[in-house]
């Protein structure tokens, strides 16, 4: 029998190194999730990876893999991924992954070497001992390290079958088990028989055993190519998915999409261009019913499930729990309740249903009720304080307009300018006049409104703030929030300027000093400490000036007239001085304070204190005339819309 041992010993090391290098060159680099994730979400590498060009995965990247390559990511997957991202786990995973890769390269390289350079048909005397030890060692290492790496990615048995990655991993494991079984059989039983038959020179039996060995060797070679194929499919993907989506809600959602593509193309194209379409969030995910908020989709014979026409923060909170929670605690969510407590127009019924519906409630929100699952009152409405049929408050689409729900849109001042404009709260006009607004209008189109890492930063993504960056977005160490009251130190909408915690209709939960500190940190992203200190000192002085020089003196005059019976408390707005006093604080007073807070000098002075001076003297002069008159104030006999209910 020929002895190939010297030949193997002479060339094995050099050729194995060459094969290993070739195999490593053929293996795909970077993390496997990058391309598929980017295709699904429209996000860049940095969202999952620690570097913008890919490379090591971060917490979100591992959670995405553990979640079966699905987005949104489940909280369980995110929690486990976070726990496994400690420095100890990261070092351990690197070492185990490195060992797994080295063992695979050596094991596969040895098999390729035997097939290419030695040929299995020439190993008639059994497998050389070094190769047997090498093969068994590599199989043990691959089994242990592969088990750990699979555990890092897979939580539940069904994750092997509900997505392409899991299915490829499952097939790869089965193929490895088959290959290891064949290998063990070859290095034990077959090797022993080849060696014994070679010594005894039993030609016929030796031929049979040799043929079995050759078949097993080539079978393992085919299995290796299949394993590499599995790796290639889940790393590089294919035009088709071996494990297509079969979840009922997705299948039904596709039906909804196909129908609305034709019947409401505007809705379809908005959804298609938004993040929800790219991450696989279909119609039913958002339109699922909450409590009695439902109507049977009887027009879909294949899908009799209930849907909700009114999408509330409860629906959105399924994927955005933190945003829903902080929004629920805000003045925005409760503004329908607030206006009924403080607004004279509503308290005294001085406007009618259509005026409230097209005016007040369009921004503040209305109460939506259902009949047979369909909205019958207070609809359509996306007011920020809408009372929904499921009991929740608010409408996320007030700022993130449907069906695109763009975060970039909500970060722009125009989103807030839908409601925050006009004589009573002209924040939009004030912002436009300010330096911030001037820079935004000049440069805003070129800013990065939705960065890949989702961390919208001053100086990197935008140059000057918008409403969102001051009141909602992350700023330094200040976390993002959907509670617009968390950074306010004055209640400038109230008749008498007070601290937010003292606002009786809806007291703030945050102390004003804490809120002031948060807003100061927002400002310090672009301004010096001295600038920030002086700005807020000017605001405090403005508030003091308004309260003591303007509001309190006029309020005392009005209270005296009520006490003297010159004015009636029966209802508001039916006497001339009530109109004057209302606009004194509700229009000019707000403009003066808000103009100072947002650095708009024209509003602080000409539309603010200047107008207040004129109205101040007019109110005092009219009050003197009324006191000298033997009769009380005249009342308006006609009030359009007052009784038209």
Coordinates of C-alpha atoms in Angstrom, one line a residue:
X1 CA 0.0 0.0 0.0
X2 CA 1.4 3.5 -0.9
X3 CA 2.3 5.6 2.1
X4 CA 1.2 9.2 1.6
X5 CA 2.1 10.4 5.1
X6 CA 5.4 12.0 4.1
X7 CA 3.7 13.8 1.3
X8 CA 1.0 15.1 3.6
X9 CA 3.4 16.2 6.2
X10 CA 5.5 18.0 3.7
X11 CA 2.9 20.1 2.0
X12 CA 0.0 20.1 4.4
X13 CA 0.8 23.3 6.3
X14 CA 1.6 25.5 3.3
X15 CA -1.4 24.4 1.2
X16 CA -3.8 24.5 4.2
X17 CA -2.8 28.2 4.8
X18 CA -3.4 29.0 1.1
X19 CA -6.8 27.3 1.2
X20 CA -7.7 29.0 4.5
X21 CA -6.8 32.4 3.0
X22 CA -8.9 31.7 -0.1
X23 CA -11.9 30.6 2.0
X24 CA -11.7 33.6 4.3
X25 CA -11.6 35.8 1.2
X26 CA -14.8 34.2 -0.1
X27 CA -16.7 34.5 3.2
X28 CA -18.8 37.7 3.5
X29 CA -17.6 40.4 5.8
X30 CA -19.4 42.7 8.1
X31 CA -22.5 41.8 10.1
X32 CA -25.2 39.9 8.4
X33 CA -28.1 42.2 9.2
X34 CA -26.8 45.3 7.5
X35 CA -28.2 45.0 3.9
X36 CA -31.5 43.4 4.8
X37 CA -32.2 45.8 7.6
X38 CA -31.3 48.8 5.5
X39 CA -33.7 47.5 2.8
X40 CA -36.6 47.1 5.2
X41 CA -36.2 50.3 7.3
X42 CA -34.4 52.7 5.1
X43 CA -31.9 53.2 7.8
X44 CA -28.1 53.3 7.5
X45 CA -25.5 51.1 9.1
X46 CA -25.1 53.2 12.2
X47 CA -28.6 52.3 13.4
X48 CA -27.5 48.8 14.1
X49 CA -23.7 49.0 14.0
X50 CA -21.1 50.8 16.1
X51 CA -19.6 52.4 13.0
X52 CA -21.2 54.2 10.1
X53 CA -19.7 51.7 7.5
X54 CA -20.9 48.6 9.3
X55 CA -18.6 46.5 11.5
X56 CA -19.5 45.4 15.0
X57 CA -23.1 45.2 16.0
X58 CA -24.6 47.4 18.7
X59 CA -27.5 46.6 21.1
X60 CA -30.2 47.4 18.5
X61 CA -28.4 45.3 15.9
X62 CA -28.3 42.2 18.1
X63 CA -31.9 42.8 19.2
X64 CA -33.0 43.0 15.5
X65 CA -31.3 39.6 14.9
X66 CA -32.8 38.0 18.0
X67 CA -36.2 39.4 16.9
X68 CA -36.0 37.2 13.7
X69 CA -34.9 40.1 11.5
X70 CA -38.2 41.9 12.1
X71 CA -38.9 45.5 13.0
X72 CA -40.3 46.9 15.3
X73 CA -38.1 45.1 17.8
X74 CA -39.8 43.3 20.7
X75 CA -39.0 44.6 24.2
X76 CA -37.9 41.1 25.2
X77 CA -35.4 40.9 22.4
X78 CA -34.2 44.4 23.2
X79 CA -33.8 43.6 27.0
X80 CA -31.9 40.4 26.4
X81 CA -29.7 42.1 23.8
X82 CA -29.0 44.9 26.3
X83 CA -28.1 42.4 29.0
X84 CA -25.7 40.7 26.6
X85 CA -23.9 43.9 25.6
X86 CA -21.8 44.2 28.8
X87 CA -18.0 44.4 28.3
X88 CA -17.7 40.8 29.6
X89 CA -20.2 39.4 27.1
X90 CA -18.7 41.4 24.3
X91 CA -15.2 40.1 24.9
X92 CA -16.6 36.6 25.4
X93 CA -18.6 36.7 22.1
X94 CA -15.5 38.0 20.2
X95 CA -13.4 35.2 21.5
X96 CA -16.0 32.5 20.9
X97 CA -16.8 33.9 17.4
X98 CA -13.2 34.1 16.5
X99 CA -12.6 30.6 17.7
X100 CA -15.7 29.4 15.7
X101 CA -14.4 31.1 12.5
X102 CA -10.8 29.7 12.9
X103 CA -12.2 26.1 13.5
X104 CA -14.5 26.4 10.5
X105 CA -11.7 27.6 8.3
X106 CA -9.3 24.9 9.4
X107 CA -12.0 22.1 9.2
X108 CA -13.3 23.2 5.8
X109 CA -9.8 23.8 4.6
X110 CA -8.6 20.4 5.6
X111 CA -11.5 18.7 3.8
X112 CA -10.9 20.8 0.6
X113 CA -7.2 20.0 0.8
X114 CA -7.8 16.2 1.0
X115 CA -10.2 16.5 -2.0
X116 CA -8.1 18.7 -4.2
X117 CA -4.5 17.6 -3.4
X118 CA -4.7 14.2 -1.9
X119 CA -7.9 12.7 -3.3
X120 CA -10.0 10.4 -1.0
X121 CA -9.5 7.5 -3.5
X122 CA -5.8 7.4 -2.6
X123 CA -6.3 7.1 1.2
X124 CA -6.5 3.3 1.1
X125 CA -4.8 2.7 4.4
X126 CA -7.1 4.9 6.5
X127 CA -7.1 8.6 7.5
X128 CA -3.8 9.8 8.8
X129 CA -3.7 10.5 12.6
X130 CA -3.0 14.2 12.4
X131 CA -6.0 14.7 10.2
X132 CA -8.2 12.6 12.4
X133 CA -7.2 14.6 15.5
X134 CA -7.6 17.9 13.6
X135 CA -11.0 17.0 12.3
X136 CA -12.4 15.8 15.7
X137 CA -11.0 18.8 17.5
X138 CA -12.6 21.2 15.0
X139 CA -16.0 19.5 15.2
X140 CA -15.9 19.7 19.0
X141 CA -15.0 23.4 18.9
X142 CA -17.6 24.2 16.2
X143 CA -20.3 22.4 18.2
X144 CA -19.6 24.3 21.4
X145 CA -19.0 27.7 19.9
X146 CA -21.9 27.4 17.4
X147 CA -24.2 26.5 20.2
X148 CA -23.3 29.6 22.1
X149 CA -23.6 31.9 19.0
X150 CA -27.0 30.4 18.1
X151 CA -28.2 31.0 21.7
X152 CA -27.2 34.6 21.3
X153 CA -29.5 35.0 18.3
X154 CA -32.4 32.6 19.0
X155 CA -34.9 32.8 21.9
X156 CA -37.7 30.5 20.9
X157 CA -38.1 27.4 18.8
X158 CA -40.5 29.1 16.3
X159 CA -37.8 31.7 15.5
X160 CA -36.2 29.0 13.4
X161 CA -39.1 28.9 11.0
X162 CA -40.8 32.3 10.8
X163 CA -38.0 34.1 9.0
X164 CA -35.3 33.5 6.5
X165 CA -32.4 33.9 8.9
X166 CA -33.8 31.4 11.4
X167 CA -34.6 28.8 8.6
X168 CA -31.1 29.1 7.2
X169 CA -29.6 28.7 10.6
X170 CA -31.7 25.7 11.3
X171 CA -30.8 24.0 8.0
X172 CA -27.1 24.9 8.6
X173 CA -27.3 23.2 12.1
X174 CA -28.9 20.1 10.5
X175 CA -26.3 20.0 7.8
X176 CA -23.5 20.3 10.4
X177 CA -25.0 17.5 12.5
X178 CA -25.1 15.3 9.4
X179 CA -21.6 16.2 8.4
X180 CA -20.3 15.6 12.0
X181 CA -22.1 12.2 12.1
X182 CA -20.5 11.2 8.8
X183 CA -17.1 12.4 10.0
X184 CA -17.3 10.5 13.2
X185 CA -18.4 7.4 11.3
X186 CA -15.5 7.9 8.9
X187 CA -12.7 8.4 11.5
X188 CA -13.9 5.5 13.7
X189 CA -15.5 2.6 12.0
X190 CA -14.5 3.3 8.4
X191 CA -10.9 4.3 9.3
X192 CA -10.6 1.1 11.4
X193 CA -11.8 -1.1 8.6
X194 CA -9.6 0.5 6.0
X195 CA -6.6 0.1 8.2
X196 CA -7.4 -3.6 9.1
X197 CA -8.2 -4.5 5.5
X198 CA -5.1 -2.8 4.3
X199 CA -3.0 -5.0 6.6
X200 CA -4.9 -8.2 5.7
X201 CA -4.9 -7.2 1.9
X202 CA -8.6 -8.3 1.5
X203 CA -9.1 -6.8 -1.9
X204 CA -12.8 -7.4 -2.3
X205 CA -13.8 -6.1 1.1
X206 CA -11.3 -3.3 0.9
X207 CA -12.9 -2.1 -2.4
X208 CA -16.3 -1.9 -0.7
X209 CA -15.0 -0.1 2.3
X210 CA -13.0 2.3 0.1
X211 CA -16.0 3.1 -2.0
X212 CA -18.1 3.8 1.1
X213 CA -15.3 6.1 2.4
X214 CA -15.1 8.0 -0.9
X215 CA -18.9 8.4 -1.0
X216 CA -18.9 9.8 2.5
X217 CA -16.0 12.1 1.8
X218 CA -17.7 13.6 -1.2
X219 CA -21.0 13.8 0.7
X220 CA -19.3 15.9 3.3
X221 CA -17.8 18.1 0.6
X222 CA -21.4 18.7 -0.8
X223 CA -22.6 19.4 2.7
X224 CA -19.9 22.1 3.1
X225 CA -21.0 23.8 0.0
X226 CA -24.6 23.7 1.2
X227 CA -23.6 25.2 4.5
X228 CA -21.8 28.0 2.7
X229 CA -25.0 28.4 0.6
X230 CA -27.0 28.9 3.8
X231 CA -24.6 31.5 5.0
X232 CA -24.7 33.3 1.7
X233 CA -28.5 33.4 1.6
X234 CA -29.0 34.9 5.0
X235 CA -26.0 37.3 4.7
X236 CA -26.5 38.5 1.1
X237 CA -30.2 37.6 0.6
X238 CA -32.0 36.6 -2.6
X239 CA -34.9 38.1 -4.6
X240 CA -37.1 35.5 -2.9
X241 CA -37.3 34.5 0.7
X242 CA -37.2 30.8 1.6
X243 CA -39.5 31.6 4.7
X244 CA -42.0 34.1 3.3
X245 CA -44.3 36.1 5.7
X246 CA -47.3 34.1 6.7
X247 CA -48.7 36.0 9.7
X248 CA -52.4 36.6 9.3
X249 CA -52.3 40.3 10.1
X250 CA -49.6 40.8 7.4
X251 CA -51.5 38.8 4.8
X252 CA -54.7 40.7 5.6
X253 CA -52.8 44.0 5.7
X254 CA -51.5 43.3 2.2
X255 CA -55.1 42.9 1.1
X256 CA -56.0 46.3 2.6
X257 CA -53.0 47.9 0.8
X258 CA -54.0 46.5 -2.5
X259 CA -57.5 47.8 -2.2
X260 CA -56.5 51.2 -0.9
X261 CA -53.9 51.5 -3.7
X262 CA -56.9 51.9 -6.1
X263 CA -59.6 53.5 -3.9
X264 CA -57.5 56.0 -1.9
X265 CA -54.2 56.4 -3.7
X266 CA -53.3 59.4 -1.6
X267 CA -53.4 57.3 1.6
X268 CA -51.6 54.5 -0.1
X269 CA -48.7 56.7 -1.3
X270 CA -48.4 58.4 2.0
X271 CA -48.1 55.0 3.8
X272 CA -45.8 53.7 1.1
X273 CA -43.4 56.6 1.5
X274 CA -43.4 56.4 5.3
X275 CA -41.4 54.4 7.8
X276 CA -44.3 52.1 8.6
X277 CA -44.3 50.6 5.1
X278 CA -40.6 50.0 5.1
X279 CA -40.7 48.2 8.5
X280 CA -43.7 46.1 7.6
X281 CA -46.3 47.8 9.8
X282 CA -49.6 47.3 7.9
X283 CA -53.1 48.6 8.3
X284 CA -54.3 46.3 11.0
X285 CA -51.3 47.1 13.3
X286 CA -52.6 50.6 13.7
X287 CA -56.3 50.1 13.1
X288 CA -56.7 47.3 15.5
X289 CA -59.7 47.9 17.9
X290 CA -59.4 48.9 21.5
X291 CA -62.5 48.0 23.7
X292 CA -65.7 48.9 21.9
X293 CA -63.8 51.1 19.3
X294 CA -64.4 48.8 16.4
X295 CA -66.5 48.1 13.3
X296 CA -66.7 44.7 11.5
X297 CA -65.0 44.7 8.1
X298 CA -67.9 43.0 6.5
X299 CA -66.7 44.1 3.1
X300 CA -63.8 41.7 3.4
X301 CA -65.2 38.2 3.2
X302 CA -61.8 36.6 3.8
X303 CA -61.1 38.7 6.9
X304 CA -64.0 39.2 9.3
X305 CA -61.8 40.8 12.0
X306 CA -62.8 44.1 13.6
X307 CA -61.0 47.3 12.8
X308 CA -61.0 50.8 14.3
X309 CA -61.6 53.9 12.3
X310 CA -60.3 56.1 15.1
X311 CA -56.6 55.4 15.8
X312 CA -55.6 56.6 19.3
X313 CA -52.4 56.8 21.3
X314 CA -53.2 53.4 22.7
X315 CA -52.6 51.9 19.2
X316 CA -49.4 53.9 18.7
X317 CA -48.2 53.0 22.2
X318 CA -47.9 49.4 21.1
X319 CA -44.7 50.2 19.4
X320 CA -44.0 53.6 20.9
X321 CA -44.7 53.2 24.7
X322 CA -42.4 55.9 26.0
X323 CA -43.8 58.5 23.5
X324 CA -47.4 57.6 24.4
X325 CA -46.7 57.7 28.1
X326 CA -45.1 61.1 28.1
X327 CA -47.6 62.5 25.7
X328 CA -50.5 61.4 28.0
X329 CA -49.0 63.4 30.8
X330 CA -48.7 66.6 28.7
X331 CA -51.0 69.7 28.4
X332 CA -51.4 68.8 24.7
X333 CA -53.2 65.5 25.5
X334 CA -55.4 67.3 28.1
X335 CA -56.1 70.5 26.3
X336 CA -59.7 69.7 25.5
X337 CA -60.3 69.4 29.3
X338 CA -58.3 72.6 29.9
X339 CA -60.2 74.8 27.5
X340 CA -63.6 73.9 29.0
X341 CA -62.3 75.0 32.4
X342 CA -60.7 78.3 31.4
X343 CA -62.3 79.5 28.2
X344 CA -65.1 82.0 28.6
X345 CA -66.4 81.2 25.1
X346 CA -67.1 77.7 26.0
X347 CA -68.1 78.2 29.7
X348 CA -70.9 80.6 28.9
X349 CA -71.9 79.1 25.5
X350 CA -71.1 82.3 23.6
X351 CA -70.4 80.3 20.4
X352 CA -72.3 77.5 18.7
X353 CA -71.5 74.0 17.7
X354 CA -70.2 74.7 14.2
X355 CA -68.0 77.6 15.4
X356 CA -66.4 75.3 18.0
X357 CA -66.1 72.4 15.6
X358 CA -64.4 74.4 12.8
X359 CA -62.4 76.6 15.2
X360 CA -61.6 75.6 18.8
X361 CA -61.9 71.8 18.5
X362 CA -59.9 71.6 15.3
X363 CA -56.7 72.2 17.4
X364 CA -57.8 71.4 21.0
X365 CA -59.7 68.2 20.0
X366 CA -63.3 67.1 20.5
X367 CA -65.1 64.1 22.0
X368 CA -65.5 61.4 19.5
X369 CA -68.5 59.0 20.0
X370 CA -69.4 55.9 18.0
X371 CA -72.6 54.3 16.7
X372 CA -72.3 50.7 15.4
X373 CA -68.6 51.2 15.5
X374 CA -68.6 54.3 13.3
X375 CA -67.8 57.9 14.4
X376 CA -71.0 59.9 14.6
X377 CA -70.0 63.0 16.5
X378 CA -66.8 65.1 16.8
X379 CA -65.5 63.7 13.5
X380 CA -63.4 64.2 11.5
X381 CA -60.9 65.6 14.0
X382 CA -57.2 65.2 14.8
X383 CA -57.0 67.8 17.5
X384 CA -54.1 67.2 19.8
X385 CA -56.4 66.8 22.9
X386 CA -59.1 64.7 21.2
X387 CA -61.0 62.4 23.5
X388 CA -61.1 59.0 21.8
X389 CA -63.7 56.2 22.1
X390 CA -61.3 54.0 23.9
X391 CA -60.9 56.6 26.7
X392 CA -57.5 57.8 25.7
X393 CA -56.7 61.4 25.0
X394 CA -55.0 62.9 22.0
X395 CA -54.1 62.3 18.4
X396 CA -50.6 61.5 17.4
X397 CA -51.5 62.4 13.8
X398 CA -52.0 66.0 15.0
X399 CA -48.2 66.4 14.7
X400 CA -47.2 63.3 12.7
X401 CA -49.7 63.6 10.0
X402 CA -51.1 60.4 8.6
X403 CA -50.4 58.2 6.8
X404 CA -46.7 59.0 6.5
X405 CA -46.1 59.9 10.2
X406 CA -42.9 61.6 9.4
X407 CA -40.6 62.4 12.3
X408 CA -38.9 65.0 10.0
X409 CA -42.2 66.7 9.5
X410 CA -42.9 66.9 13.2
X411 CA -39.5 68.4 13.9
X412 CA -40.2 71.4 11.6
X413 CA -41.9 74.5 13.0
X414 CA -44.7 74.3 10.5
X415 CA -46.0 71.2 12.3
X416 CA -46.6 73.4 15.4
X417 CA -47.6 76.4 13.3
X418 CA -50.9 74.6 12.4
X419 CA -52.3 75.6 15.8
X420 CA -49.7 77.9 17.4
X421 CA -50.4 81.1 15.4
X422 CA -52.8 84.0 15.4
X423 CA -53.5 86.8 17.9
X424 CA -53.8 84.7 21.0
X425 CA -50.8 82.4 20.7
X426 CA -48.6 83.6 17.8
X427 CA -45.6 81.3 18.4
X428 CA -45.2 80.6 14.7
X429 CA -45.1 84.3 13.8
X430 CA -42.8 85.0 16.7
X431 CA -40.5 82.2 15.6
X432 CA -40.4 83.4 12.0
X433 CA -39.3 86.9 13.3
X434 CA -36.6 85.6 15.6
X435 CA -33.0 84.9 14.7
X436 CA -33.8 81.2 15.0
X437 CA -36.5 81.5 12.4
X438 CA -34.4 83.6 10.1
X439 CA -31.7 81.0 10.0
X440 CA -34.2 78.2 9.6
X441 CA -35.8 79.7 6.6
X442 CA -32.4 80.4 5.0
X443 CA -30.8 77.1 5.7
X444 CA -33.4 74.6 7.0
X445 CA -33.9 72.7 3.7
X446 CA -30.3 71.5 3.9
X447 CA -30.5 70.2 7.5
X448 CA -30.5 66.5 8.3
X449 CA -34.0 66.1 9.8
X450 CA -33.9 62.3 10.3
X451 CA -30.3 61.1 11.0
X452 CA -29.6 57.4 10.8
X453 CA -28.7 57.1 14.5
X454 CA -32.0 58.9 15.4
X455 CA -30.1 61.3 17.7
X456 CA -31.0 64.7 16.3
X457 CA -28.1 66.9 17.4
X458 CA -27.5 70.6 17.5
X459 CA -24.5 71.6 15.5
X460 CA -24.4 68.4 13.6
X461 CA -27.9 68.0 12.1
X462 CA -29.3 71.6 12.5
X463 CA -27.8 75.0 13.2
X464 CA -30.7 76.7 15.1
X465 CA -33.5 75.2 17.1
X466 CA -37.1 74.6 16.1
X467 CA -40.1 74.2 18.4
X468 CA -39.3 70.5 18.7
X469 CA -35.6 70.8 19.5
X470 CA -36.4 73.2 22.4
X471 CA -39.5 71.5 23.8
X472 CA -39.3 67.8 22.8
X473 CA -36.0 66.6 21.4
X474 CA -32.9 65.2 23.0
X475 CA -30.5 68.0 24.1
X476 CA -27.2 67.1 25.8
X477 CA -28.1 65.0 28.8
X478 CA -31.8 65.9 28.6
X479 CA -33.8 63.0 27.3
X480 CA -36.4 63.4 24.5
X481 CA -40.0 63.7 25.6
X482 CA -43.5 64.2 24.3
X483 CA -44.6 66.3 27.3
X484 CA -44.2 69.9 26.2
X485 CA -44.6 71.2 29.8
X486 CA -41.4 69.5 31.1
X487 CA -39.1 72.4 30.1
X488 CA -41.4 75.4 30.9
X489 CA -40.7 77.6 33.9
X490 CA -43.6 80.1 33.3
X491 CA -47.2 79.7 32.3
X492 CA -47.3 82.5 29.8
X493 CA -50.7 81.7 28.4
X494 CA -52.5 82.3 31.7
X495 CA -54.0 85.7 32.4
X496 CA -51.6 86.3 35.3
X497 CA -48.2 84.7 34.6
X498 CA -47.7 81.9 37.1
X499 CA -45.5 78.8 37.6
X500 CA -46.7 75.8 35.7
X501 CA -47.3 73.8 38.9
X502 CA -49.7 76.6 40.0
X503 CA -51.9 76.4 36.9
X504 CA -55.1 75.1 38.4
X505 CA -56.7 73.6 35.4
X506 CA -53.7 71.3 34.8
X507 CA -50.8 71.7 37.3
X508 CA -47.4 70.6 36.0
X509 CA -45.8 67.6 37.6
X510 CA -42.3 69.1 37.2
X511 CA -40.9 71.9 39.5
X512 CA -40.2 75.0 37.6
X513 CA -36.5 75.0 38.7
X514 CA -36.0 71.6 37.2
X515 CA -37.8 72.7 34.0
X516 CA -35.7 75.9 33.8
X517 CA -32.5 73.8 34.2
X518 CA -33.6 71.6 31.3
X519 CA -34.4 74.5 29.0
X520 CA -31.1 76.2 29.9
X521 CA -29.2 73.0 28.9
X522 CA -31.0 73.2 25.6
X523 CA -29.8 76.7 25.1
X524 CA -26.2 75.9 26.2
X525 CA -25.9 73.6 23.1
X526 CA -25.3 76.8 21.1
X527 CA -25.0 79.7 23.6
X528 CA -22.6 80.6 26.4
X529 CA -23.4 80.4 30.1
X530 CA -23.6 84.2 30.4
X531 CA -25.9 84.5 27.4
X532 CA -28.3 81.9 28.7
X533 CA -28.3 83.5 32.2
X534 CA -29.1 86.9 30.9
X535 CA -31.8 85.7 28.5
X536 CA -33.8 84.1 31.3
X537 CA -33.2 87.1 33.5
X538 CA -34.8 89.2 30.8
X539 CA -37.7 86.8 30.6
X540 CA -38.3 86.9 34.4
X541 CA -38.2 90.7 34.3
X542 CA -40.7 90.8 31.4
X543 CA -43.1 88.6 33.4
X544 CA -42.7 90.8 36.5
X545 CA -43.3 93.9 34.4
X546 CA -46.5 92.4 32.8
X547 CA -47.9 91.1 36.1
X548 CA -47.3 94.2 38.2
X549 CA -47.5 97.1 35.8
X550 CA -50.3 95.9 33.5
X551 CA -52.4 92.9 34.4
X552 CA -52.9 93.3 38.2
X553 CA -53.9 97.0 38.1
X554 CA -56.4 96.4 35.3
X555 CA -57.7 93.2 37.0
X556 CA -58.4 95.3 40.1
X557 CA -60.3 97.8 38.1
X558 CA -62.5 95.1 36.6
X559 CA -63.1 93.4 39.9
X560 CA -64.2 96.7 41.4
X561 CA -66.7 97.2 38.6
X562 CA -68.2 93.7 39.2
X563 CA -68.4 94.4 42.9
X564 CA -70.1 97.8 42.3
X565 CA -72.7 96.1 40.0
X566 CA -71.4 98.1 37.0
X567 CA -70.6 94.9 35.2
X568 CA -72.6 91.6 35.3
X569 CA -71.0 88.2 36.0
X570 CA -74.0 86.4 34.4
X571 CA -72.1 85.7 31.2
X572 CA -68.9 86.9 29.5
X573 CA -68.5 89.0 26.3
X574 CA -71.9 90.6 26.5
X575 CA -70.4 93.9 27.8
X576 CA -67.8 96.1 26.0
X577 CA -65.2 96.1 28.8
X578 CA -65.2 92.3 29.0
X579 CA -64.0 92.2 25.4
X580 CA -61.4 94.8 26.1
X581 CA -60.0 93.1 29.2
X582 CA -60.0 89.7 27.4
X583 CA -58.0 90.9 24.5
X584 CA -55.7 92.9 26.9
X585 CA -54.3 89.7 28.4
X586 CA -55.3 87.0 25.9
X587 CA -53.9 88.8 22.8
X588 CA -51.5 91.6 23.6
X589 CA -50.4 90.2 27.0
X590 CA -49.5 86.9 25.5
X591 CA -47.7 88.4 22.6
X592 CA -45.5 90.5 24.9
X593 CA -44.5 87.6 27.1
X594 CA -44.1 85.0 24.4
X595 CA -42.2 87.5 22.2
X596 CA -39.7 88.0 25.0
X597 CA -39.4 84.3 25.7
X598 CA -38.7 83.5 22.0
X599 CA -36.7 86.7 21.2
X600 CA -39.1 88.4 18.8
X601 CA -38.7 92.2 19.6
X602 CA -41.5 93.3 17.3
X603 CA -44.0 91.1 19.1
X604 CA -42.6 91.9 22.5
X605 CA -43.0 95.6 21.9
X606 CA -45.2 96.8 19.0
X607 CA -47.7 93.9 19.1
X608 CA -47.2 93.5 22.9
X609 CA -46.5 96.2 25.4
X610 CA -47.2 99.0 23.0
X611 CA -50.7 97.8 22.3
X612 CA -51.2 97.0 26.0
X613 CA -50.5 100.6 27.0
X614 CA -53.1 101.9 24.7
X615 CA -55.7 99.4 25.8
X616 CA -54.7 99.9 29.4
X617 CA -55.6 103.6 29.3
X618 CA -58.7 102.9 27.3
X619 CA -60.0 100.4 29.9
X620 CA -59.2 102.8 32.8
X621 CA -61.0 105.7 31.0
X622 CA -64.0 103.6 30.2
X623 CA -64.1 102.4 33.8
X624 CA -64.2 106.0 35.1
X625 CA -67.0 106.8 32.7
X626 CA -68.9 103.7 33.8
X627 CA -68.5 104.6 37.5
X628 CA -69.9 108.1 36.9
X629 CA -72.9 106.7 35.0
X630 CA -76.0 106.0 37.1
X631 CA -76.7 102.9 35.0
X632 CA -74.6 99.7 34.7
X633 CA -72.8 98.9 31.5
X634 CA -74.6 98.4 28.3
X635 CA -75.0 94.8 27.1
X636 CA -75.1 93.6 23.5
X637 CA -78.7 92.6 22.7
X638 CA -77.7 90.4 19.8
X639 CA -74.9 87.8 19.8
X640 CA -74.5 85.9 16.5
X641 CA -74.4 82.2 17.2
X642 CA -75.2 82.5 20.9
X643 CA -78.5 80.7 20.7
X644 CA -78.1 78.9 17.4
X645 CA -77.4 75.4 18.9

